[in-house]
Structures are given as C-alpha cells and as structure tokens.
C-alpha cells in the first residue's frame, strides 16, 4: 500500500511538473490603440492627439509598440494571475518610448473590454487606457 501511495504521489508530481505552461491569454492577444492616460503627481490627463499609438501582443509572447505605424519599442511579456485569479500581463524589461517610459515596466489588465496599463511599482504613476484596434494586421 505504501508503494502504491508513493507511486501515485510521484505520478502526480510528474504530471504537475509536465503540465504545459500557457504563457499567453487570448484576451490580450491582438492590437490595442491608446486612448488616454491619467495620473502623475498633479493628476494629469494626456492623449495621443493626432498620433495613432498601437500596442500589439502576439501569441509568441512578444509585443510591439507603434506610433503612426513606426516601431518605437518591442520586447517580450509574461502573463500571471494575481491573487484574485485575474490575468495580468507584464512587459519584461525597460519600456522606453516617447509615450511610456518606465524602468520597472508596465503591467496590463483587461476590465470591461478595455486594456488598462499601469506603471509597475510606481505609487503616483499613470494609468493608460486602450481600446481594441481592429484595423491592424498582426
């Protein structure tokens, strides 16, 4: 009986360890257009004006940020669940664009069909709001 329990325990551990990791979440995948940002010490609202700023998340865990169809930043991302089980996408490394520049990166959530990015680990940072951008080829 002890061998059977040991065998089942080992089998369970192997099954859990071999479980395929899902690094992407279909809800994030696609293109998102920046609408506006709110935050900072003086609680400012900024918008792209006449520029079109789009962030693309691809299923291979890479992202691209484009301004008027010109690449301004790219890299990779990871998705983890927070303590409430909500998926959070985090850009890996320094995000350095004319619009978003944070040494700790940006973290994204989806709420009410809207993508919301926050400056990671910054108390008086900005929240950046995006809508799904359907007119863009990935």
XYZ file of N, CA and C in Angstrom:
414
model
N 0.824 -1.194 0.000
C 0.000 0.000 0.000
C 0.868 1.258 0.000
N 1.970 1.228 0.800
C 2.849 2.378 0.846
C 3.484 2.638 -0.519
N 3.835 1.546 -1.231
C 4.428 1.705 -2.561
C 3.416 2.334 -3.519
N 2.161 1.906 -3.404
C 1.123 2.456 -4.261
C 0.937 3.956 -4.010
N 0.912 4.358 -2.755
C 0.769 5.773 -2.408
C 1.982 6.552 -2.903
N 3.168 5.992 -2.708
C 4.386 6.633 -3.184
C 4.359 6.767 -4.712
N 3.935 5.703 -5.400
C 3.842 5.737 -6.861
C 2.856 6.802 -7.318
N 1.683 6.860 -6.707
C 0.669 7.851 -7.091
C 1.163 9.271 -6.810
N 1.850 9.453 -5.679
C 2.407 10.767 -5.364
C 3.441 11.192 -6.394
N 4.321 10.269 -6.776
C 5.339 10.563 -7.793
C 4.681 10.862 -9.130
N 3.670 10.066 -9.494
C 2.958 10.294 -10.752
C 2.308 11.673 -10.767
N 1.672 12.068 -9.672
C 1.034 13.376 -9.562
C 2.062 14.489 -9.717
N 3.208 14.344 -9.058
C 4.264 15.373 -9.146
C 4.765 15.507 -10.578
N 4.959 14.395 -11.256
C 5.431 14.435 -12.638
C 4.368 15.064 -13.536
N 3.113 14.704 -13.329
C 2.033 15.251 -14.146
C 1.934 16.765 -13.974
N 2.067 17.244 -12.754
C 2.009 18.681 -12.499
C 3.219 19.370 -13.104
N 4.400 18.788 -12.948
C 5.621 19.382 -13.476
C 5.620 19.417 -14.989
N 4.996 18.463 -15.637
C 4.984 18.383 -17.095
C 3.811 19.124 -17.719
N 2.967 19.710 -16.925
C 1.824 20.431 -17.453
C 2.307 21.575 -18.334
N 1.749 21.657 -19.522
C 2.160 22.689 -20.465
C 1.804 24.054 -19.903
N 2.779 24.964 -19.930
C 2.576 26.317 -19.457
C 1.902 27.138 -20.550
N 0.918 27.910 -20.178
C 0.248 28.786 -21.125
C 0.702 30.207 -20.842
N 1.670 30.677 -21.623
C 2.246 31.994 -21.398
C 1.400 33.111 -21.978
N 0.424 32.788 -22.778
C -0.403 33.825 -23.372
C -1.848 33.618 -22.968
N -2.601 34.678 -23.068
C -4.019 34.651 -22.759
C -4.717 35.242 -23.976
N -5.638 34.521 -24.603
C -6.259 35.014 -25.831
C -6.903 36.392 -25.688
N -7.329 36.753 -24.496
C -7.960 38.059 -24.310
C -6.985 39.202 -24.595
N -5.701 39.013 -24.316
C -4.701 40.060 -24.537
C -4.219 40.112 -25.985
N -4.223 38.970 -26.665
C -3.619 38.869 -27.990
C -4.371 39.750 -28.983
N -3.608 40.523 -29.742
C -4.190 41.421 -30.729
C -3.578 42.797 -30.614
N -4.209 43.756 -31.267
C -3.723 45.134 -31.277
C -4.665 46.012 -30.457
N -4.068 46.956 -29.730
C -4.817 47.858 -28.859
C -4.353 49.287 -29.130
N -5.306 50.207 -29.282
C -4.978 51.605 -29.564
C -5.080 52.427 -28.282
N -4.039 53.213 -28.029
C -4.000 54.076 -26.845
C -5.035 55.185 -26.996
N -5.846 55.382 -25.948
C -6.874 56.422 -25.932
C -6.446 57.639 -25.109
N -6.031 57.391 -23.857
C -5.599 58.479 -22.975
C -4.909 57.882 -21.760
N -4.248 58.753 -21.000
C -3.599 58.340 -19.748
C -3.951 59.353 -18.672
N -4.057 58.857 -17.437
C -4.372 59.711 -16.290
C -3.420 59.360 -15.161
N -2.873 60.394 -14.485
C -2.042 60.121 -13.324
C -0.962 61.150 -13.107
N 0.034 60.747 -12.372
C 1.125 61.636 -12.003
C 0.816 62.385 -10.726
N 1.777 63.130 -10.256
C 1.621 63.882 -9.002
C 0.491 64.897 -9.106
N 0.371 65.565 -10.254
C -0.665 66.585 -10.445
C -1.941 66.044 -11.067
N -2.065 64.745 -11.198
C -3.203 64.064 -11.820
C -3.533 64.728 -13.166
N -2.686 64.456 -14.119
C -2.841 64.990 -15.465
C -3.556 63.978 -16.348
N -4.170 64.464 -17.403
C -4.718 63.617 -18.445
C -3.975 63.945 -19.727
N -3.429 62.928 -20.369
C -2.737 63.135 -21.640
C -3.358 62.227 -22.693
N -3.283 62.660 -23.940
C -3.846 61.877 -25.033
C -2.865 61.883 -26.197
N -3.067 60.992 -27.156
C -2.141 60.924 -28.272
C -2.297 62.063 -29.277
N -3.317 62.891 -29.123
C -3.542 63.955 -30.094
C -3.878 63.349 -31.445
N -3.155 63.761 -32.478
C -3.424 63.241 -33.821
C -2.645 61.965 -34.115
N -1.770 61.565 -33.217
C -0.967 60.358 -33.426
C -1.814 59.109 -33.179
N -1.449 58.034 -33.841
C -2.053 56.725 -33.592
C -0.992 55.872 -32.917
N -1.247 55.498 -31.666
C -0.316 54.682 -30.899
C -0.975 53.335 -30.650
N -0.317 52.273 -31.104
C -0.880 50.926 -31.021
C 0.140 50.008 -30.365
N -0.348 49.163 -29.459
C 0.492 48.112 -28.901
C -0.087 46.779 -29.373
N 0.803 45.909 -29.838
C 0.397 44.588 -30.315
C 0.953 43.536 -29.373
N 0.109 42.600 -28.985
C 0.544 41.435 -28.228
C 0.368 40.225 -29.126
N 1.433 39.470 -29.326
C 1.388 38.304 -30.205
C 1.398 37.022 -29.380
N 0.935 35.942 -29.972
C 0.828 34.670 -29.264
C 2.179 34.057 -28.922
N 3.273 34.568 -29.484
C 4.609 34.064 -29.134
C 5.216 34.832 -27.957
N 4.373 35.550 -27.200
C 4.770 36.321 -26.006
C 5.692 37.490 -26.329
N 5.502 38.101 -27.493
C 6.236 39.313 -27.848
C 5.244 40.448 -28.041
N 5.745 41.668 -27.891
C 4.918 42.846 -28.115
C 5.664 43.833 -29.013
N 4.897 44.717 -29.628
C 5.436 45.828 -30.408
C 4.593 47.053 -30.104
N 5.250 48.206 -29.955
C 4.550 49.469 -29.798
C 4.866 50.303 -31.032
N 3.809 50.779 -31.702
C 3.970 51.571 -32.912
C 3.317 52.930 -32.741
N 3.972 53.941 -33.271
C 3.399 55.290 -33.306
C 3.332 55.689 -34.769
N 2.127 55.926 -35.259
C 1.909 56.225 -36.673
C 2.593 55.187 -37.561
N 2.394 53.925 -37.224
C 2.919 52.774 -37.970
C 4.441 52.648 -37.945
N 5.120 53.380 -37.072
C 6.573 53.280 -36.927
C 6.887 52.602 -35.593
N 7.719 51.568 -35.634
C 8.087 50.835 -34.428
C 8.874 51.731 -33.477
N 8.408 51.839 -32.213
C 9.117 52.631 -31.208
C 9.641 51.777 -30.057
N 9.106 50.565 -29.889
C 9.610 49.670 -28.850
C 9.094 48.262 -29.135
N 9.844 47.274 -28.701
C 9.393 45.889 -28.790
C 10.095 45.081 -27.710
N 9.581 43.916 -27.456
C 10.158 43.054 -26.432
C 9.258 41.861 -26.177
N 9.345 41.349 -24.960
C 8.538 40.186 -24.608
C 7.715 40.473 -23.360
N 6.735 39.609 -23.141
C 5.854 39.764 -21.983
C 5.595 38.423 -21.343
N 5.089 38.489 -20.108
C 4.658 37.312 -19.368
C 3.274 37.582 -18.809
N 2.487 36.528 -18.653
C 1.162 36.655 -18.057
C 1.109 35.774 -16.816
N 0.667 36.373 -15.715
C 0.494 35.664 -14.453
C -0.861 36.048 -13.885
N -1.406 35.217 -13.041
C -2.642 35.558 -12.341
C -2.305 36.273 -11.038
N -3.105 37.313 -10.714
C -2.927 37.963 -9.419
C -3.613 37.140 -8.340
N -3.654 37.640 -7.130
C -4.224 36.883 -6.013
C -5.714 36.623 -6.182
N -6.387 37.407 -7.037
C -7.816 37.200 -7.312
C -8.049 36.304 -8.521
N -6.975 35.787 -9.109
C -7.096 34.941 -10.283
C -7.237 35.711 -11.583
N -7.108 37.037 -11.526
C -7.211 37.864 -12.735
C -5.879 37.847 -13.483
N -5.895 37.584 -14.793
C -4.649 37.591 -15.558
C -4.054 38.997 -15.655
N -2.760 39.079 -15.425
C -2.018 40.334 -15.547
C -0.873 40.101 -16.514
N -0.768 40.966 -17.503
C 0.312 40.893 -18.477
C 1.366 41.914 -18.076
N 2.629 41.492 -18.017
C 3.709 42.403 -17.657
C 4.755 42.391 -18.751
N 5.092 43.588 -19.218
C 6.169 43.720 -20.179
C 7.481 43.474 -19.450
N 8.365 42.727 -20.065
C 9.640 42.379 -19.440
C 10.672 43.425 -19.802
N 11.370 43.925 -18.794
C 12.439 44.885 -19.020
C 11.943 46.317 -19.063
N 12.823 47.204 -19.468
C 12.537 48.640 -19.508
C 11.680 48.946 -20.725
N 10.614 49.675 -20.503
C 9.779 50.153 -21.587
C 10.236 51.564 -21.875
N 10.719 51.809 -23.085
C 11.294 53.110 -23.395
C 10.738 53.606 -24.716
N 9.703 54.403 -24.614
C 9.095 55.006 -25.789
C 8.863 56.479 -25.484
N 8.549 57.277 -26.494
C 8.224 58.681 -26.216
C 6.967 58.840 -25.367
N 6.131 57.811 -25.307
C 4.869 57.897 -24.584
C 4.966 57.256 -23.210
N 5.432 56.005 -23.171
C 5.525 55.254 -21.925
C 6.995 54.969 -21.667
N 7.522 55.440 -20.570
C 8.925 55.173 -20.254
C 9.040 54.865 -18.770
N 9.081 53.592 -18.440
C 9.133 53.187 -17.044
C 10.246 52.172 -16.844
N 11.149 52.424 -15.889
C 12.253 51.482 -15.675
C 11.789 50.128 -15.144
N 10.649 50.076 -14.475
C 10.139 48.813 -13.941
C 9.151 48.133 -14.874
N 8.833 48.767 -15.998
C 7.910 48.183 -16.957
C 6.472 48.594 -16.724
N 5.602 47.974 -17.471
C 4.169 48.223 -17.402
C 3.448 46.913 -17.151
N 2.351 46.981 -16.403
C 1.510 45.798 -16.217
C 0.119 46.126 -16.752
N -0.505 45.143 -17.393
C -1.781 45.335 -18.077
C -2.839 44.400 -17.514
N -4.066 44.906 -17.436
C -5.236 44.092 -17.109
C -6.330 44.440 -18.117
N -7.307 43.576 -18.226
C -8.462 43.863 -19.070
C -9.674 43.984 -18.156
N -10.344 45.139 -18.265
C -11.562 45.383 -17.492
C -12.594 45.999 -18.426
N -13.772 45.431 -18.464
C -14.864 45.938 -19.300
C -14.431 46.127 -20.753
N -13.767 45.126 -21.317
C -13.296 45.139 -22.705
C -12.314 46.269 -22.998
N -11.680 46.779 -21.977
C -10.699 47.842 -22.137
C -9.381 47.369 -21.531
N -8.287 47.618 -22.233
C -6.963 47.282 -21.733
C -6.466 48.457 -20.915
N -6.030 48.179 -19.685
C -5.536 49.241 -18.806
C -4.120 48.884 -18.385
N -3.195 49.802 -18.645
C -1.795 49.612 -18.264
C -1.484 50.536 -17.096
N -0.659 50.028 -16.180
C -0.210 50.841 -15.057
C 1.299 50.805 -14.993
N 1.882 51.928 -14.597
C 3.314 51.970 -14.367
C 3.606 51.045 -13.197
N 4.431 50.062 -13.409
C 4.674 48.996 -12.447
C 5.472 49.505 -11.253
N 4.947 49.287 -10.058
C 5.583 49.650 -8.784
C 5.843 51.147 -8.641
N 4.922 51.979 -9.138
C 5.047 53.432 -9.001
C 3.739 53.941 -8.398
N 3.810 54.493 -7.187
C 2.607 54.904 -6.472
C 1.886 56.059 -7.166
N 2.623 57.033 -7.706
C 1.982 58.179 -8.346
C 2.120 58.110 -9.868
N 2.113 56.902 -10.386
C 2.276 56.687 -11.816
C 0.986 56.931 -12.582
N 1.023 56.582 -13.833
C -0.097 56.784 -14.738
C -0.844 55.481 -14.979
N -2.113 55.612 -15.337
C -2.901 54.526 -15.895
C -3.128 54.896 -17.350
N -2.894 53.936 -18.245
C -3.000 54.163 -19.676
C -4.152 53.307 -20.197
N -5.080 53.907 -20.921
C -6.291 53.229 -21.372
C -6.236 52.986 -22.886
N -6.568 51.752 -23.279
C -6.526 51.318 -24.663
C -7.860 50.678 -25.048
N -8.188 50.767 -26.334
C -9.328 50.023 -26.863
C -8.809 49.078 -27.935
N -9.542 48.004 -28.173
C -9.150 47.027 -29.186
C -9.069 47.737 -30.532
N -8.002 47.465 -31.262
C -7.749 48.098 -32.552
C -7.932 47.044 -33.625
N -9.063 47.084 -34.321
C -9.408 46.014 -35.255
C -8.901 46.250 -36.668
N -8.342 47.404 -36.932
C -7.919 47.726 -38.293
C -6.438 47.492 -38.526
N -5.869 46.596 -37.757
C -4.424 46.392 -37.831
C -4.104 44.939 -38.086
N -3.203 44.691 -39.006
C -2.742 43.331 -39.286
C -1.606 42.994 -38.343
N -1.662 41.816 -37.738
C -0.582 41.400 -36.845
C 0.536 40.749 -37.614
